[in-house]
């Protein structure tokens, strides 16, 4: 019997269908997502034929100890925790599930924008501690939204921005023309223009060598002093030390992020002392609809690859 190890915590959390797909294909599964332990994972994985992985890293030296492993199925889109070249060299197929979580992440990016601009969580915390104080925020309506990256998630953020009559500036070195659908309200611009001219900047790029520390002190200081910075993509794209330095000196109206460089976020991270800093614990794709859809595609890919068939969204 073929075996799959599932280390993604959210796999199958919202629907029994992904498990039914594995069972129907005669595949035995083991869940190792809750209280993930790296040492236990390293010991277990050589016995398995496939891995469904979340955000943790699977190092090349450990991959090399897995003679049976035919597939690493990313439960999500971002591939920054997977060593693609090494997997390819070892003949291990890698798949991901792009775009299916793009509505969920876009919703969260928009939730962060509305929250930070109107002080929703800030005033909520105050009321919970007995203070009934007013807070004068800012409209999102008709503001300029800067999108860094113009892929699946950013496009869905732009679609939502249209409903708020926002002007959208987008920077993406791999997009040379605005698709017809967005022509009326999205303008492509270089990164400096997007950074300088936006009331809200929202980041939607993968974590790559070229995007690591993209928002460092120099770029954050380029942003308008009262603007908002949103990051639902990956930790490490904003340099957190630089962000703290700029924000503690009074630059930026606020910053809201779903991802940090070290996850879980360390309690002594100085950003947590700032009132206008909001963080969610990497929940971008955690909507019922997105998790069900992503888990189903992952399960189908495991069944296909272990049956010798071509999977969907094969990366290598
Ligand atoms: P996507 O591949 O559709 O879009 C990414 C875009 O970034 C592409 O259009 C690409 O051309 C562009 N890009 C690449 N390098 C760039 C650079 N240097 N500068 C500007 N743009 C650049 O991916 P997506 O589905 O939109 O996801 C974007 C990122 O969001 C993922 O890579 C992932 O890291 C992150 N994500 C986070 C969550 C979450 O739970 N918070 C969930 C899903 C995805």
PDB file of N, CA and C in Angstrom, residues 211-265:
ATOM      1  N   UNK A 211      13.449  39.636  -4.052  1.00  0.00           N
ATOM      2  CA  UNK A 211      12.402  40.325  -3.275  1.00  0.00           C
ATOM      3  C   UNK A 211      12.725  40.359  -1.780  1.00  0.00           C
ATOM      4  N   UNK A 212      13.750  39.609  -1.362  1.00  0.00           N
ATOM      5  CA  UNK A 212      14.123  39.641   0.073  1.00  0.00           C
ATOM      6  C   UNK A 212      14.551  41.062   0.432  1.00  0.00           C
ATOM      7  N   UNK A 213      14.030  41.554   1.543  1.00  0.00           N
ATOM      8  CA  UNK A 213      14.344  42.924   2.002  1.00  0.00           C
ATOM      9  C   UNK A 213      13.981  43.996   0.980  1.00  0.00           C
ATOM     10  N   UNK A 214      13.027  43.709   0.114  1.00  0.00           N
ATOM     11  CA  UNK A 214      12.617  44.702  -0.908  1.00  0.00           C
ATOM     12  C   UNK A 214      12.159  45.993  -0.219  1.00  0.00           C
ATOM     13  N   UNK A 215      11.448  45.819   0.904  1.00  0.00           N
ATOM     14  CA  UNK A 215      11.043  46.983   1.686  1.00  0.00           C
ATOM     15  C   UNK A 215      12.002  47.142   2.860  1.00  0.00           C
ATOM     16  N   UNK A 216      13.125  47.806   2.544  1.00  0.00           N
ATOM     17  CA  UNK A 216      14.114  48.123   3.571  1.00  0.00           C
ATOM     18  C   UNK A 216      13.913  49.573   3.996  1.00  0.00           C
ATOM     19  N   UNK A 217      14.813  50.077   4.813  1.00  0.00           N
ATOM     20  CA  UNK A 217      14.647  51.430   5.354  1.00  0.00           C
ATOM     21  C   UNK A 217      14.473  52.469   4.239  1.00  0.00           C
ATOM     22  N   UNK A 218      15.317  52.362   3.215  1.00  0.00           N
ATOM     23  CA  UNK A 218      15.273  53.369   2.140  1.00  0.00           C
ATOM     24  C   UNK A 218      13.903  53.370   1.462  1.00  0.00           C
ATOM     25  N   UNK A 219      13.366  52.157   1.196  1.00  0.00           N
ATOM     26  CA  UNK A 219      12.072  52.100   0.491  1.00  0.00           C
ATOM     27  C   UNK A 219      10.914  52.494   1.418  1.00  0.00           C
ATOM     28  N   UNK A 220      10.980  52.069   2.659  1.00  0.00           N
ATOM     29  CA  UNK A 220       9.892  52.435   3.583  1.00  0.00           C
ATOM     30  C   UNK A 220       9.866  53.960   3.744  1.00  0.00           C
ATOM     31  N   UNK A 221      11.065  54.574   3.818  1.00  0.00           N
ATOM     32  CA  UNK A 221      11.113  56.035   3.963  1.00  0.00           C
ATOM     33  C   UNK A 221      10.632  56.745   2.704  1.00  0.00           C
ATOM     34  N   UNK A 222      10.634  56.029   1.572  1.00  0.00           N
ATOM     35  CA  UNK A 222      10.125  56.592   0.312  1.00  0.00           C
ATOM     36  C   UNK A 222       8.599  56.698   0.332  1.00  0.00           C
ATOM     37  N   UNK A 223       7.970  55.869   1.191  1.00  0.00           N
ATOM     38  CA  UNK A 223       6.494  55.870   1.259  1.00  0.00           C
ATOM     39  C   UNK A 223       6.006  57.172   1.894  1.00  0.00           C
ATOM     40  N   UNK A 224       4.777  57.553   1.564  1.00  0.00           N
ATOM     41  CA  UNK A 224       4.226  58.757   2.166  1.00  0.00           C
ATOM     42  C   UNK A 224       4.174  58.577   3.690  1.00  0.00           C
ATOM     43  N   UNK A 225       4.452  59.645   4.436  1.00  0.00           N
ATOM     44  CA  UNK A 225       4.598  59.506   5.900  1.00  0.00           C
ATOM     45  C   UNK A 225       3.380  58.920   6.610  1.00  0.00           C
ATOM     46  N   UNK A 226       2.172  59.169   6.057  1.00  0.00           N
ATOM     47  CA  UNK A 226       0.967  58.666   6.734  1.00  0.00           C
ATOM     48  C   UNK A 226       0.346  57.472   6.007  1.00  0.00           C
ATOM     49  N   UNK A 227       1.106  56.881   5.081  1.00  0.00           N
ATOM     50  CA  UNK A 227       0.535  55.781   4.286  1.00  0.00           C
ATOM     51  C   UNK A 227       0.569  54.470   5.084  1.00  0.00           C
ATOM     52  N   UNK A 228      -0.097  53.465   4.524  1.00  0.00           N
ATOM     53  CA  UNK A 228      -0.187  52.158   5.184  1.00  0.00           C
ATOM     54  C   UNK A 228       0.542  51.103   4.352  1.00  0.00           C
ATOM     55  N   UNK A 229       1.205  50.188   5.029  1.00  0.00           N
ATOM     56  CA  UNK A 229       1.918  49.093   4.353  1.00  0.00           C
ATOM     57  C   UNK A 229       1.281  47.773   4.764  1.00  0.00           C
ATOM     58  N   UNK A 230       0.903  46.981   3.752  1.00  0.00           N
ATOM     59  CA  UNK A 230       0.238  45.694   4.006  1.00  0.00           C
ATOM     60  C   UNK A 230       1.099  44.585   3.390  1.00  0.00           C
ATOM     61  N   UNK A 231       1.322  43.512   4.127  1.00  0.00           N
ATOM     62  CA  UNK A 231       2.040  42.372   3.536  1.00  0.00           C
ATOM     63  C   UNK A 231       1.357  41.061   3.886  1.00  0.00           C
ATOM     64  N   UNK A 232       0.764  40.434   2.870  1.00  0.00           N
ATOM     65  CA  UNK A 232       0.176  39.104   3.062  1.00  0.00           C
ATOM     66  C   UNK A 232       0.950  38.077   2.238  1.00  0.00           C
ATOM     67  N   UNK A 233       2.178  38.434   1.790  1.00  0.00           N
ATOM     68  CA  UNK A 233       2.892  37.479   0.926  1.00  0.00           C
ATOM     69  C   UNK A 233       3.847  36.592   1.737  1.00  0.00           C
ATOM     70  N   UNK A 234       5.029  37.089   2.078  1.00  0.00           N
ATOM     71  CA  UNK A 234       5.968  36.290   2.865  1.00  0.00           C
ATOM     72  C   UNK A 234       6.774  37.197   3.778  1.00  0.00           C
ATOM     73  N   UNK A 235       7.127  36.672   4.952  1.00  0.00           N
ATOM     74  CA  UNK A 235       8.052  37.374   5.826  1.00  0.00           C
ATOM     75  C   UNK A 235       9.399  37.458   5.134  1.00  0.00           C
ATOM     76  N   UNK A 236      10.174  38.499   5.468  1.00  0.00           N
ATOM     77  CA  UNK A 236      11.493  38.644   4.838  1.00  0.00           C
ATOM     78  C   UNK A 236      11.464  39.623   3.682  1.00  0.00           C
ATOM     79  N   UNK A 237      10.293  39.878   3.122  1.00  0.00           N
ATOM     80  CA  UNK A 237      10.199  40.853   2.017  1.00  0.00           C
ATOM     81  C   UNK A 237      10.256  42.273   2.598  1.00  0.00           C
ATOM     82  N   UNK A 238       9.626  42.438   3.784  1.00  0.00           N
ATOM     83  CA  UNK A 238       9.831  43.677   4.544  1.00  0.00           C
ATOM     84  C   UNK A 238      10.948  43.381   5.545  1.00  0.00           C
ATOM     85  N   UNK A 239      11.938  44.241   5.611  1.00  0.00           N
ATOM     86  CA  UNK A 239      12.971  44.103   6.638  1.00  0.00           C
ATOM     87  C   UNK A 239      12.387  44.612   7.961  1.00  0.00           C
ATOM     88  N   UNK A 240      12.195  43.694   8.904  1.00  0.00           N
ATOM     89  CA  UNK A 240      11.450  44.047  10.131  1.00  0.00           C
ATOM     90  C   UNK A 240      12.200  45.020  11.026  1.00  0.00           C
ATOM     91  N   UNK A 241      13.524  44.889  11.057  1.00  0.00           N
ATOM     92  CA  UNK A 241      14.313  45.847  11.870  1.00  0.00           C
ATOM     93  C   UNK A 241      14.146  47.250  11.318  1.00  0.00           C
ATOM     94  N   UNK A 242      14.238  47.346   9.994  1.00  0.00           N
ATOM     95  CA  UNK A 242      14.091  48.658   9.339  1.00  0.00           C
ATOM     96  C   UNK A 242      12.674  49.191   9.539  1.00  0.00           C
ATOM     97  N   UNK A 243      11.696  48.295   9.461  1.00  0.00           N
ATOM     98  CA  UNK A 243      10.299  48.724   9.632  1.00  0.00           C
ATOM     99  C   UNK A 243      10.125  49.320  11.028  1.00  0.00           C
ATOM    100  N   UNK A 244      10.662  48.635  12.024  1.00  0.00           N
ATOM    101  CA  UNK A 244      10.524  49.138  13.396  1.00  0.00           C
ATOM    102  C   UNK A 244      11.208  50.494  13.534  1.00  0.00           C
ATOM    103  N   UNK A 245      12.401  50.589  12.943  1.00  0.00           N
ATOM    104  CA  UNK A 245      13.168  51.839  13.027  1.00  0.00           C
ATOM    105  C   UNK A 245      12.333  52.988  12.446  1.00  0.00           C
ATOM    106  N   UNK A 246      11.741  52.758  11.267  1.00  0.00           N
ATOM    107  CA  UNK A 246      10.962  53.819  10.603  1.00  0.00           C
ATOM    108  C   UNK A 246       9.690  54.125  11.386  1.00  0.00           C
ATOM    109  N   UNK A 247       8.976  53.074  11.810  1.00  0.00           N
ATOM    110  CA  UNK A 247       7.678  53.299  12.474  1.00  0.00           C
ATOM    111  C   UNK A 247       7.851  53.899  13.864  1.00  0.00           C
ATOM    112  N   UNK A 248       8.886  53.480  14.580  1.00  0.00           N
ATOM    113  CA  UNK A 248       9.058  54.038  15.936  1.00  0.00           C
ATOM    114  C   UNK A 248       9.486  55.497  15.860  1.00  0.00           C
ATOM    115  N   UNK A 249      10.001  55.899  14.689  1.00  0.00           N
ATOM    116  CA  UNK A 249      10.344  57.321  14.507  1.00  0.00           C
ATOM    117  C   UNK A 249       9.141  58.102  13.975  1.00  0.00           C
ATOM    118  N   UNK A 250       7.985  57.426  13.857  1.00  0.00           N
ATOM    119  CA  UNK A 250       6.758  58.129  13.474  1.00  0.00           C
ATOM    120  C   UNK A 250       6.427  58.073  11.989  1.00  0.00           C
ATOM    121  N   UNK A 251       7.215  57.322  11.212  1.00  0.00           N
ATOM    122  CA  UNK A 251       6.923  57.219   9.785  1.00  0.00           C
ATOM    123  C   UNK A 251       5.895  56.111   9.548  1.00  0.00           C
ATOM    124  N   UNK A 252       4.981  56.328   8.667  1.00  0.00           N
ATOM    125  CA  UNK A 252       3.863  55.453   8.273  1.00  0.00           C
ATOM    126  C   UNK A 252       2.646  55.653   9.199  1.00  0.00           C
ATOM    127  N   UNK A 253       1.466  55.575   8.565  1.00  0.00           N
ATOM    128  CA  UNK A 253       0.227  55.625   9.342  1.00  0.00           C
ATOM    129  C   UNK A 253       0.008  54.295  10.054  1.00  0.00           C
ATOM    130  N   UNK A 254       0.523  53.222   9.460  1.00  0.00           N
ATOM    131  CA  UNK A 254       0.378  51.905  10.071  1.00  0.00           C
ATOM    132  C   UNK A 254       0.900  50.820   9.152  1.00  0.00           C
ATOM    133  N   UNK A 255       1.028  49.644   9.717  1.00  0.00           N
ATOM    134  CA  UNK A 255       1.480  48.492   8.927  1.00  0.00           C
ATOM    135  C   UNK A 255       0.703  47.280   9.404  1.00  0.00           C
ATOM    136  N   UNK A 256       0.232  46.474   8.464  1.00  0.00           N
ATOM    137  CA  UNK A 256      -0.521  45.269   8.824  1.00  0.00           C
ATOM    138  C   UNK A 256       0.012  44.104   7.997  1.00  0.00           C
ATOM    139  N   UNK A 257       0.371  43.042   8.697  1.00  0.00           N
ATOM    140  CA  UNK A 257       0.981  41.915   7.990  1.00  0.00           C
ATOM    141  C   UNK A 257       0.407  40.571   8.467  1.00  0.00           C
ATOM    142  N   UNK A 258       0.513  39.592   7.571  1.00  0.00           N
ATOM    143  CA  UNK A 258       0.041  38.241   7.893  1.00  0.00           C
ATOM    144  C   UNK A 258       1.222  37.281   8.027  1.00  0.00           C
ATOM    145  N   UNK A 259       2.412  37.795   7.702  1.00  0.00           N
ATOM    146  CA  UNK A 259       3.592  36.923   7.607  1.00  0.00           C
ATOM    147  C   UNK A 259       4.782  37.641   8.228  1.00  0.00           C
ATOM    148  N   UNK A 260       5.596  36.896   8.948  1.00  0.00           N
ATOM    149  CA  UNK A 260       6.787  37.499   9.543  1.00  0.00           C
ATOM    150  C   UNK A 260       7.994  36.628   9.230  1.00  0.00           C
ATOM    151  N   UNK A 261       9.164  37.215   9.439  1.00  0.00           N
ATOM    152  CA  UNK A 261      10.380  36.505   9.057  1.00  0.00           C
ATOM    153  C   UNK A 261      10.530  35.211   9.854  1.00  0.00           C
ATOM    154  N   UNK A 262      10.303  35.277  11.164  1.00  0.00           N
ATOM    155  CA  UNK A 262      10.364  34.063  11.986  1.00  0.00           C
ATOM    156  C   UNK A 262       8.954  33.770  12.470  1.00  0.00           C
ATOM    157  N   UNK A 263       8.411  32.639  12.040  1.00  0.00           N
ATOM    158  CA  UNK A 263       7.055  32.240  12.451  1.00  0.00           C
ATOM    159  C   UNK A 263       7.154  30.984  13.309  1.00  0.00           C
ATOM    160  N   UNK A 264       6.421  30.885  14.424  1.00  0.00           N
ATOM    161  CA  UNK A 264       5.575  31.923  15.022  1.00  0.00           C
ATOM    162  C   UNK A 264       6.380  33.179  15.375  1.00  0.00           C
ATOM    163  N   UNK A 265       5.689  34.330  15.359  1.00  0.00           N
ATOM    164  CA  UNK A 265       6.353  35.598  15.676  1.00  0.00           C
ATOM    165  C   UNK A 265       6.862  35.572  17.124  1.00  0.00           C
TER     166      UNK A 265
END
